[in-house]
Structures are given as structure tokens and as C-alpha cells.
PDB file of C-alpha atoms in Angstrom:
ATOM      1  CA  UNK A   1      13.951 -46.943 -53.860  1.00 66.00           C
ATOM      2  CA  UNK A   2      12.467 -50.026 -52.250  1.00 63.00           C
ATOM      3  CA  UNK A   3      10.331 -51.779 -54.751  1.00 93.00           C
ATOM      4  CA  UNK A   4       8.867 -54.939 -56.276  1.00 96.00           C
ATOM      5  CA  UNK A   5      10.624 -56.033 -59.443  1.00 96.00           C
ATOM      6  CA  UNK A   6       9.273 -58.470 -62.019  1.00 96.00           C
ATOM      7  CA  UNK A   7      11.311 -60.068 -64.776  1.00 90.00           C
ATOM      8  CA  UNK A   8      10.798 -60.298 -67.617  1.00 93.00           C
ATOM      9  CA  UNK A   9       8.185 -57.665 -68.378  1.00 94.00           C
ATOM     10  CA  UNK A  10       7.112 -59.616 -71.444  1.00 96.00           C
ATOM     11  CA  UNK A  11       7.437 -63.393 -71.915  1.00 97.00           C
ATOM     12  CA  UNK A  12       6.474 -65.486 -74.896  1.00 97.00           C
ATOM     13  CA  UNK A  13       6.275 -69.204 -74.529  1.00 96.00           C
ATOM     14  CA  UNK A  14       4.978 -72.054 -76.575  1.00 97.00           C
ATOM     15  CA  UNK A  15       1.982 -74.165 -75.793  1.00 97.00           C
ATOM     16  CA  UNK A  16       3.019 -76.791 -73.276  1.00 97.00           C
ATOM     17  CA  UNK A  17       6.517 -75.407 -72.742  1.00 97.00           C
ATOM     18  CA  UNK A  18       7.264 -74.763 -69.040  1.00 97.00           C
ATOM     19  CA  UNK A  19       7.886 -71.166 -68.110  1.00 97.00           C
ATOM     20  CA  UNK A  20       9.071 -69.404 -64.984  1.00 97.00           C
ATOM     21  CA  UNK A  21       8.345 -65.840 -63.960  1.00 97.00           C
ATOM     22  CA  UNK A  22      10.321 -64.155 -61.295  1.00 97.00           C
ATOM     23  CA  UNK A  23       9.624 -61.521 -58.660  1.00 98.00           C
ATOM     24  CA  UNK A  24      12.007 -59.882 -56.282  1.00 97.00           C
ATOM     25  CA  UNK A  25      11.471 -57.278 -53.548  1.00 97.00           C
ATOM     26  CA  UNK A  26      13.634 -54.923 -51.577  1.00 95.00           C
ATOM     27  CA  UNK A  27      10.937 -54.127 -49.034  1.00 92.00           C
ATOM     28  CA  UNK A  28      11.759 -57.093 -46.760  1.00 93.00           C
ATOM     29  CA  UNK A  29       8.036 -57.886 -46.548  1.00 92.00           C
ATOM     30  CA  UNK A  30       6.832 -61.181 -45.089  1.00 92.00           C
ATOM     31  CA  UNK A  31       4.079 -61.846 -47.601  1.00 92.00           C
ATOM     32  CA  UNK A  32       4.448 -62.320 -51.386  1.00 94.00           C
ATOM     33  CA  UNK A  33       1.461 -62.826 -53.652  1.00 93.00           C
ATOM     34  CA  UNK A  34       0.952 -63.914 -57.233  1.00 96.00           C
ATOM     35  CA  UNK A  35      -2.060 -62.727 -59.186  1.00 95.00           C
ATOM     36  CA  UNK A  36      -3.285 -63.510 -62.692  1.00 96.00           C
ATOM     37  CA  UNK A  37      -5.025 -60.757 -64.550  1.00 96.00           C
ATOM     38  CA  UNK A  38      -6.672 -61.354 -67.896  1.00 95.00           C
ATOM     39  CA  UNK A  39      -7.754 -58.615 -70.232  1.00 92.00           C
ATOM     40  CA  UNK A  40     -10.474 -56.361 -68.775  1.00 89.00           C
ATOM     41  CA  UNK A  41     -10.725 -58.448 -65.598  1.00 91.00           C
ATOM     42  CA  UNK A  42      -9.768 -57.890 -62.024  1.00 91.00           C
ATOM     43  CA  UNK A  43      -6.615 -59.496 -60.622  1.00 92.00           C
ATOM     44  CA  UNK A  44      -7.240 -63.065 -59.410  1.00 92.00           C
ATOM     45  CA  UNK A  45      -5.163 -64.333 -56.567  1.00 91.00           C
ATOM     46  CA  UNK A  46      -3.360 -67.579 -57.332  1.00 94.00           C
ATOM     47  CA  UNK A  47      -1.432 -68.102 -54.142  1.00 92.00           C
ATOM     48  CA  UNK A  48       0.614 -66.336 -51.556  1.00 92.00           C
ATOM     49  CA  UNK A  49       3.543 -67.014 -49.218  1.00 94.00           C
ATOM     50  CA  UNK A  50       3.419 -65.888 -45.604  1.00 91.00           C
ATOM     51  CA  UNK A  51       7.153 -66.140 -44.901  1.00 92.00           C
ATOM     52  CA  UNK A  52       7.830 -69.770 -45.924  1.00 93.00           C
ATOM     53  CA  UNK A  53       4.225 -70.884 -45.509  1.00 93.00           C
ATOM     54  CA  UNK A  54       2.600 -71.486 -48.911  1.00 94.00           C
ATOM     55  CA  UNK A  55      -1.088 -70.793 -49.287  1.00 90.00           C
ATOM     56  CA  UNK A  56      -2.835 -71.929 -52.416  1.00 91.00           C
ATOM     57  CA  UNK A  57      -6.225 -70.651 -53.507  1.00 89.00           C
ATOM     58  CA  UNK A  58      -8.787 -73.415 -53.836  1.00 88.00           C
ATOM     59  CA  UNK A  59      -9.378 -72.765 -57.555  1.00 90.00           C
ATOM     60  CA  UNK A  60      -5.732 -72.341 -58.681  1.00 95.00           C
ATOM     61  CA  UNK A  61      -5.000 -75.042 -61.225  1.00 95.00           C
ATOM     62  CA  UNK A  62      -2.271 -77.556 -60.406  1.00 95.00           C
ATOM     63  CA  UNK A  63      -0.454 -76.319 -63.549  1.00 96.00           C
ATOM     64  CA  UNK A  64       0.625 -73.321 -61.471  1.00 97.00           C
ATOM     65  CA  UNK A  65       3.346 -73.713 -58.888  1.00 97.00           C
ATOM     66  CA  UNK A  66       5.386 -71.319 -56.836  1.00 97.00           C
ATOM     67  CA  UNK A  67       8.703 -71.228 -55.018  1.00 97.00           C
ATOM     68  CA  UNK A  68      10.063 -68.828 -52.514  1.00 97.00           C
ATOM     69  CA  UNK A  69      13.720 -69.692 -51.841  1.00 97.00           C
ATOM     70  CA  UNK A  70      14.319 -66.653 -49.613  1.00 96.00           C
ATOM     71  CA  UNK A  71      12.562 -63.488 -48.350  1.00 95.00           C
ATOM     72  CA  UNK A  72      13.452 -61.515 -51.432  1.00 96.00           C
ATOM     73  CA  UNK A  73      12.535 -63.791 -54.276  1.00 97.00           C
ATOM     74  CA  UNK A  74       9.421 -65.621 -55.389  1.00 97.00           C
ATOM     75  CA  UNK A  75       8.869 -67.584 -58.621  1.00 97.00           C
ATOM     76  CA  UNK A  76       5.780 -68.579 -60.540  1.00 97.00           C
ATOM     77  CA  UNK A  77       6.147 -71.760 -62.560  1.00 97.00           C
ATOM     78  CA  UNK A  78       3.621 -72.723 -65.154  1.00 97.00           C
ATOM     79  CA  UNK A  79       4.303 -76.346 -65.973  1.00 97.00           C
ATOM     80  CA  UNK A  80       2.397 -76.725 -69.225  1.00 97.00           C
ATOM     81  CA  UNK A  81       1.038 -73.402 -70.389  1.00 97.00           C
ATOM     82  CA  UNK A  82      -2.171 -73.433 -72.385  1.00 97.00           C
ATOM     83  CA  UNK A  83      -3.624 -70.673 -74.556  1.00 96.00           C
ATOM     84  CA  UNK A  84      -5.933 -69.761 -71.672  1.00 96.00           C
ATOM     85  CA  UNK A  85      -2.965 -68.944 -69.449  1.00 97.00           C
ATOM     86  CA  UNK A  86      -2.056 -65.925 -71.537  1.00 97.00           C
ATOM     87  CA  UNK A  87      -2.435 -63.014 -69.071  1.00 97.00           C
ATOM     88  CA  UNK A  88      -0.646 -60.400 -67.052  1.00 97.00           C
ATOM     89  CA  UNK A  89       0.952 -61.975 -63.940  1.00 98.00           C
ATOM     90  CA  UNK A  90       1.303 -59.613 -61.018  1.00 97.00           C
ATOM     91  CA  UNK A  91       3.544 -60.035 -57.984  1.00 97.00           C
ATOM     92  CA  UNK A  92       2.755 -58.113 -54.820  1.00 93.00           C
ATOM     93  CA  UNK A  93       4.137 -57.882 -51.249  1.00 93.00           C
ATOM     94  CA  UNK A  94       2.847 -56.780 -47.906  1.00 89.00           C
ATOM     95  CA  UNK A  95       4.236 -56.529 -44.430  1.00 86.00           C
ATOM     96  CA  UNK A  96       1.542 -58.848 -43.131  1.00 80.00           C
ATOM     97  CA  UNK A  97      -1.649 -60.317 -44.457  1.00 69.00           C
ATOM     98  CA  UNK A  98      -4.145 -59.680 -41.743  1.00 64.00           C
ATOM     99  CA  UNK A  99      -6.390 -56.652 -41.563  1.00 57.00           C
ATOM    100  CA  UNK A 100      -5.773 -55.618 -45.115  1.00 56.00           C
ATOM    101  CA  UNK A 101      -2.211 -54.442 -44.977  1.00 71.00           C
ATOM    102  CA  UNK A 102      -1.275 -52.433 -48.061  1.00 83.00           C
ATOM    103  CA  UNK A 103      -0.035 -54.515 -50.953  1.00 88.00           C
ATOM    104  CA  UNK A 104       2.774 -53.216 -53.126  1.00 91.00           C
ATOM    105  CA  UNK A 105       2.548 -54.445 -56.713  1.00 94.00           C
ATOM    106  CA  UNK A 106       5.204 -54.964 -59.295  1.00 96.00           C
ATOM    107  CA  UNK A 107       4.715 -53.868 -62.880  1.00 94.00           C
ATOM    108  CA  UNK A 108       3.648 -57.289 -64.027  1.00 96.00           C
ATOM    109  CA  UNK A 109       4.863 -59.810 -66.614  1.00 97.00           C
ATOM    110  CA  UNK A 110       2.703 -60.145 -69.704  1.00 97.00           C
ATOM    111  CA  UNK A 111       2.682 -63.755 -70.852  1.00 97.00           C
ATOM    112  CA  UNK A 112       1.891 -64.714 -74.374  1.00 97.00           C
ATOM    113  CA  UNK A 113       1.330 -68.375 -75.284  1.00 97.00           C
ATOM    114  CA  UNK A 114       1.774 -69.343 -78.933  1.00 96.00           C
TER     115      UNK A 114
ATOM    116  CA  UNK X   1     -15.627 -63.834 -47.692  1.00 56.00           C
ATOM    117  CA  UNK X   2     -17.067 -60.369 -48.103  1.00 63.00           C
ATOM    118  CA  UNK X   3     -18.286 -59.676 -51.658  1.00 81.00           C
ATOM    119  CA  UNK X   4     -18.048 -56.133 -53.061  1.00 89.00           C
ATOM    120  CA  UNK X   5     -20.269 -54.523 -55.676  1.00 92.00           C
ATOM    121  CA  UNK X   6     -19.200 -51.440 -57.576  1.00 95.00           C
ATOM    122  CA  UNK X   7     -20.471 -49.612 -60.692  1.00 96.00           C
ATOM    123  CA  UNK X   8     -18.827 -50.941 -63.789  1.00 95.00           C
ATOM    124  CA  UNK X   9     -17.943 -47.580 -65.177  1.00 97.00           C
ATOM    125  CA  UNK X  10     -18.211 -43.813 -64.503  1.00 97.00           C
ATOM    126  CA  UNK X  11     -17.601 -40.776 -66.596  1.00 97.00           C
ATOM    127  CA  UNK X  12     -16.458 -37.358 -65.347  1.00 97.00           C
ATOM    128  CA  UNK X  13     -14.836 -34.139 -66.518  1.00 97.00           C
ATOM    129  CA  UNK X  14     -11.654 -32.537 -65.377  1.00 97.00           C
ATOM    130  CA  UNK X  15     -11.945 -30.492 -62.170  1.00 97.00           C
ATOM    131  CA  UNK X  16     -15.027 -32.366 -60.923  1.00 97.00           C
ATOM    132  CA  UNK X  17     -15.275 -34.347 -57.750  1.00 97.00           C
ATOM    133  CA  UNK X  18     -15.877 -38.072 -58.298  1.00 98.00           C
ATOM    134  CA  UNK X  19     -17.523 -40.364 -55.798  1.00 98.00           C
ATOM    135  CA  UNK X  20     -17.374 -44.101 -56.328  1.00 97.00           C
ATOM    136  CA  UNK X  21     -19.490 -46.211 -54.039  1.00 96.00           C
ATOM    137  CA  UNK X  22     -18.816 -49.820 -53.100  1.00 95.00           C
ATOM    138  CA  UNK X  23     -21.344 -52.138 -51.405  1.00 94.00           C
ATOM    139  CA  UNK X  24     -20.124 -54.781 -49.037  1.00 90.00           C
ATOM    140  CA  UNK X  25     -23.195 -56.015 -47.143  1.00 90.00           C
ATOM    141  CA  UNK X  26     -21.555 -58.950 -45.434  1.00 87.00           C
ATOM    142  CA  UNK X  27     -18.427 -57.179 -44.167  1.00 88.00           C
ATOM    143  CA  UNK X  28     -16.999 -58.806 -41.062  1.00 84.00           C
ATOM    144  CA  UNK X  29     -16.274 -57.009 -37.800  1.00 86.00           C
ATOM    145  CA  UNK X  30     -12.469 -57.069 -38.268  1.00 81.00           C
ATOM    146  CA  UNK X  31     -12.472 -56.285 -41.987  1.00 84.00           C
ATOM    147  CA  UNK X  32     -10.820 -53.129 -43.334  1.00 86.00           C
ATOM    148  CA  UNK X  33     -11.896 -51.465 -46.599  1.00 89.00           C
ATOM    149  CA  UNK X  34      -9.137 -50.752 -49.041  1.00 89.00           C
ATOM    150  CA  UNK X  35      -9.117 -49.005 -52.468  1.00 93.00           C
ATOM    151  CA  UNK X  36      -6.624 -49.515 -55.267  1.00 94.00           C
ATOM    152  CA  UNK X  37      -6.100 -47.727 -58.584  1.00 97.00           C
ATOM    153  CA  UNK X  38      -4.831 -49.471 -61.685  1.00 96.00           C
ATOM    154  CA  UNK X  39      -3.612 -47.889 -64.905  1.00 95.00           C
ATOM    155  CA  UNK X  40      -3.419 -50.029 -68.092  1.00 90.00           C
ATOM    156  CA  UNK X  41      -0.427 -52.391 -68.152  1.00 87.00           C
ATOM    157  CA  UNK X  42       0.559 -51.512 -64.559  1.00 91.00           C
ATOM    158  CA  UNK X  43       0.089 -53.174 -61.217  1.00 93.00           C
ATOM    159  CA  UNK X  44      -2.587 -51.797 -58.895  1.00 94.00           C
ATOM    160  CA  UNK X  45      -1.551 -49.013 -56.567  1.00 94.00           C
ATOM    161  CA  UNK X  46      -2.848 -48.457 -53.026  1.00 91.00           C
ATOM    162  CA  UNK X  47      -4.949 -45.339 -52.674  1.00 94.00           C
ATOM    163  CA  UNK X  48      -6.558 -45.397 -49.228  1.00 93.00           C
ATOM    164  CA  UNK X  49      -7.750 -47.682 -46.421  1.00 90.00           C
ATOM    165  CA  UNK X  50     -10.236 -47.303 -43.591  1.00 91.00           C
ATOM    166  CA  UNK X  51     -12.250 -49.071 -40.986  1.00 90.00           C
ATOM    167  CA  UNK X  52     -14.985 -46.623 -40.093  1.00 90.00           C
ATOM    168  CA  UNK X  53     -16.050 -42.945 -40.430  1.00 90.00           C
ATOM    169  CA  UNK X  54     -13.807 -40.899 -42.646  1.00 95.00           C
ATOM    170  CA  UNK X  55     -10.219 -41.213 -43.730  1.00 94.00           C
ATOM    171  CA  UNK X  56      -8.406 -38.594 -45.831  1.00 95.00           C
ATOM    172  CA  UNK X  57      -4.994 -38.530 -47.388  1.00 94.00           C
ATOM    173  CA  UNK X  58      -3.317 -36.401 -50.069  1.00 94.00           C
ATOM    174  CA  UNK X  59      -5.004 -38.260 -52.840  1.00 93.00           C
ATOM    175  CA  UNK X  60      -8.545 -39.140 -51.750  1.00 97.00           C
ATOM    176  CA  UNK X  61     -11.042 -39.422 -49.006  1.00 97.00           C
ATOM    177  CA  UNK X  62     -12.914 -42.525 -47.870  1.00 97.00           C
ATOM    178  CA  UNK X  63     -16.356 -42.321 -46.262  1.00 97.00           C
ATOM    179  CA  UNK X  64     -17.641 -45.255 -44.307  1.00 97.00           C
ATOM    180  CA  UNK X  65     -21.125 -45.098 -42.685  1.00 96.00           C
ATOM    181  CA  UNK X  66     -21.763 -46.476 -39.230  1.00 95.00           C
ATOM    182  CA  UNK X  67     -23.151 -49.868 -40.493  1.00 95.00           C
ATOM    183  CA  UNK X  68     -20.038 -50.239 -42.724  1.00 94.00           C
ATOM    184  CA  UNK X  69     -22.115 -51.969 -45.457  1.00 94.00           C
ATOM    185  CA  UNK X  70     -20.861 -49.551 -48.009  1.00 95.00           C
ATOM    186  CA  UNK X  71     -18.043 -47.118 -48.576  1.00 96.00           C
ATOM    187  CA  UNK X  72     -17.454 -44.203 -50.881  1.00 97.00           C
ATOM    188  CA  UNK X  73     -14.160 -43.219 -52.441  1.00 98.00           C
ATOM    189  CA  UNK X  74     -14.018 -39.510 -53.121  1.00 98.00           C
ATOM    190  CA  UNK X  75     -11.522 -38.043 -55.632  1.00 97.00           C
ATOM    191  CA  UNK X  76     -11.380 -34.275 -55.450  1.00 95.00           C
ATOM    192  CA  UNK X  77     -10.956 -32.322 -58.717  1.00 94.00           C
ATOM    193  CA  UNK X  78     -10.035 -35.146 -60.990  1.00 97.00           C
ATOM    194  CA  UNK X  79      -7.699 -34.730 -63.907  1.00 97.00           C
ATOM    195  CA  UNK X  80      -7.191 -36.760 -67.063  1.00 97.00           C
ATOM    196  CA  UNK X  81      -4.479 -38.754 -65.287  1.00 96.00           C
ATOM    197  CA  UNK X  82      -7.083 -40.139 -62.908  1.00 97.00           C
ATOM    198  CA  UNK X  83      -8.516 -42.155 -65.724  1.00 97.00           C
ATOM    199  CA  UNK X  84      -8.066 -45.687 -64.387  1.00 97.00           C
ATOM    200  CA  UNK X  85      -9.801 -48.656 -62.829  1.00 97.00           C
ATOM    201  CA  UNK X  86     -10.629 -48.385 -59.137  1.00 97.00           C
ATOM    202  CA  UNK X  87     -11.015 -51.482 -57.012  1.00 95.00           C
ATOM    203  CA  UNK X  88     -12.707 -51.745 -53.665  1.00 92.00           C
ATOM    204  CA  UNK X  89     -11.449 -54.551 -51.475  1.00 88.00           C
ATOM    205  CA  UNK X  90     -12.663 -55.768 -48.135  1.00 85.00           C
ATOM    206  CA  UNK X  91     -10.026 -57.467 -46.044  1.00 74.00           C
ATOM    207  CA  UNK X  92     -10.438 -60.980 -44.746  1.00 61.00           C
ATOM    208  CA  UNK X  93      -8.919 -61.739 -41.427  1.00 49.00           C
ATOM    209  CA  UNK X  94      -6.797 -64.708 -40.680  1.00 48.00           C
ATOM    210  CA  UNK X  95      -4.988 -66.592 -43.366  1.00 46.00           C
ATOM    211  CA  UNK X  96      -6.881 -65.354 -46.384  1.00 56.00           C
ATOM    212  CA  UNK X  97      -5.605 -62.611 -48.615  1.00 58.00           C
ATOM    213  CA  UNK X  98      -7.620 -59.812 -50.155  1.00 68.00           C
ATOM    214  CA  UNK X  99      -9.921 -60.488 -53.099  1.00 74.00           C
ATOM    215  CA  UNK X 100     -10.346 -57.908 -55.857  1.00 82.00           C
ATOM    216  CA  UNK X 101     -13.896 -57.131 -56.995  1.00 81.00           C
ATOM    217  CA  UNK X 102     -14.770 -56.238 -60.544  1.00 87.00           C
ATOM    218  CA  UNK X 103     -13.635 -52.619 -60.270  1.00 94.00           C
ATOM    219  CA  UNK X 104     -14.944 -49.329 -61.602  1.00 97.00           C
ATOM    220  CA  UNK X 105     -13.554 -47.912 -64.832  1.00 97.00           C
ATOM    221  CA  UNK X 106     -13.369 -44.160 -64.444  1.00 98.00           C
ATOM    222  CA  UNK X 107     -13.000 -42.081 -67.613  1.00 98.00           C
ATOM    223  CA  UNK X 108     -12.142 -38.410 -67.154  1.00 97.00           C
ATOM    224  CA  UNK X 109     -12.695 -36.169 -70.121  1.00 96.00           C
ATOM    225  CA  UNK X 110     -11.323 -32.697 -70.770  1.00 95.00           C
TER     226      UNK X 110
END
């Protein structure tokens, strides 16, 4: 089945140690999104790629970076994780971004910072 | 950016119909209204989307009045497995992606 895959499902990192989360999709969608979701809060969009065009949200900290080497893969890099970055990180895709096209979400990666 | 307002939580019993209303007073002409469902420790899942009037699929119905300043998600005959958080989103046009509101936590009891 076509899907959005996130690896790993659980990631533990140390304070200040760089960490990379990965997302892959078999849907061949143009758009890939990264969201951060903290406990009991709504998902917060960090950035998205429209094909190769990177779109950062204004309030996304510089500590968060992303790479999309090809259509299928997208990575979230946290350069120096702090305790406040502990959260569920969700990857999503959509065919297009205009007019509210349906987003398909992966299962998420739960990041713990020790 | 259209802001949405939803009740924080709702309670229901199995077999009842549940209606969750979302307010979006400054919705733009080209914006669509989309609802997602999220279970604990899972990514959100698309439920339904609409622009105006009524949309129905196998899971839910979406009612949108003529002024489009609100919308109501209707879940017929809920079961325990419908216990989840439901998010109403209003789509921005152009380069912006959708923004999730605070969501409504629905608790279905036996």
C-alpha cells in the first residue's frame, strides 16, 4: 500500500547532540511537510517542501533544518536539541498545497531529549 | 490566515450522533474546510473536506452554511473507537500550508 513511513518511531538523543529524523513516501506527492506536536497540543507546522522549493514557517527556530534529496525522502535535522524539543514529529504529504488538498500523515517519531 | 475556534472537549455515548462545530469568521473566498481525526500516538487522518453546503462520505457529514463562517462535523452513531481529537482546518491559498487549530477532544462512553 502507498504510504508515508517515518523512521525511527522512537528516538532518544542527548541534549545538544544532533539528530536526524527521516520520512519516506510511496505516494509520489509533490509536497512534504514536517510538524512538531507536543503533548496535548495541536500539530505545529515547521516547514514544507513544494517539490524542491523549501518553505519555512516564520516562527520555526533555526535549530531545525530540513533536506529533501528526492521526491520520496525528506529529513528533519535538529542541530542542537534542547529539552524543549522533545515532541512527536509528524511527516505528511499531499499532492498539492493549494485549496486544502488532503494531507497523508505518517505515524510520527517520538523524540526524547535527555 | 483564517483562525478556527472549536470546543475543547465533548462527551457522548455509543450510538449517538455527535456534532462538532467550528467557527472560522474570517474564512477567505477560496478557502476549503477540512477535518482531521487523531488518535493518541498516531498521525492525523483526513475525515472530510468541503467548500459549501453539505458533503457526506462513508464516515461523516460536513455542513457549511451559506456565509461559511462556521462548519459542523457530524458523526453518525459514534462508537468507542471514535474517541479521538478532531481538528478543523481552513485552507490558505497560495504558498501557505494548512494550520491546525486547538482541536476538540471527543470522549465516547459505553
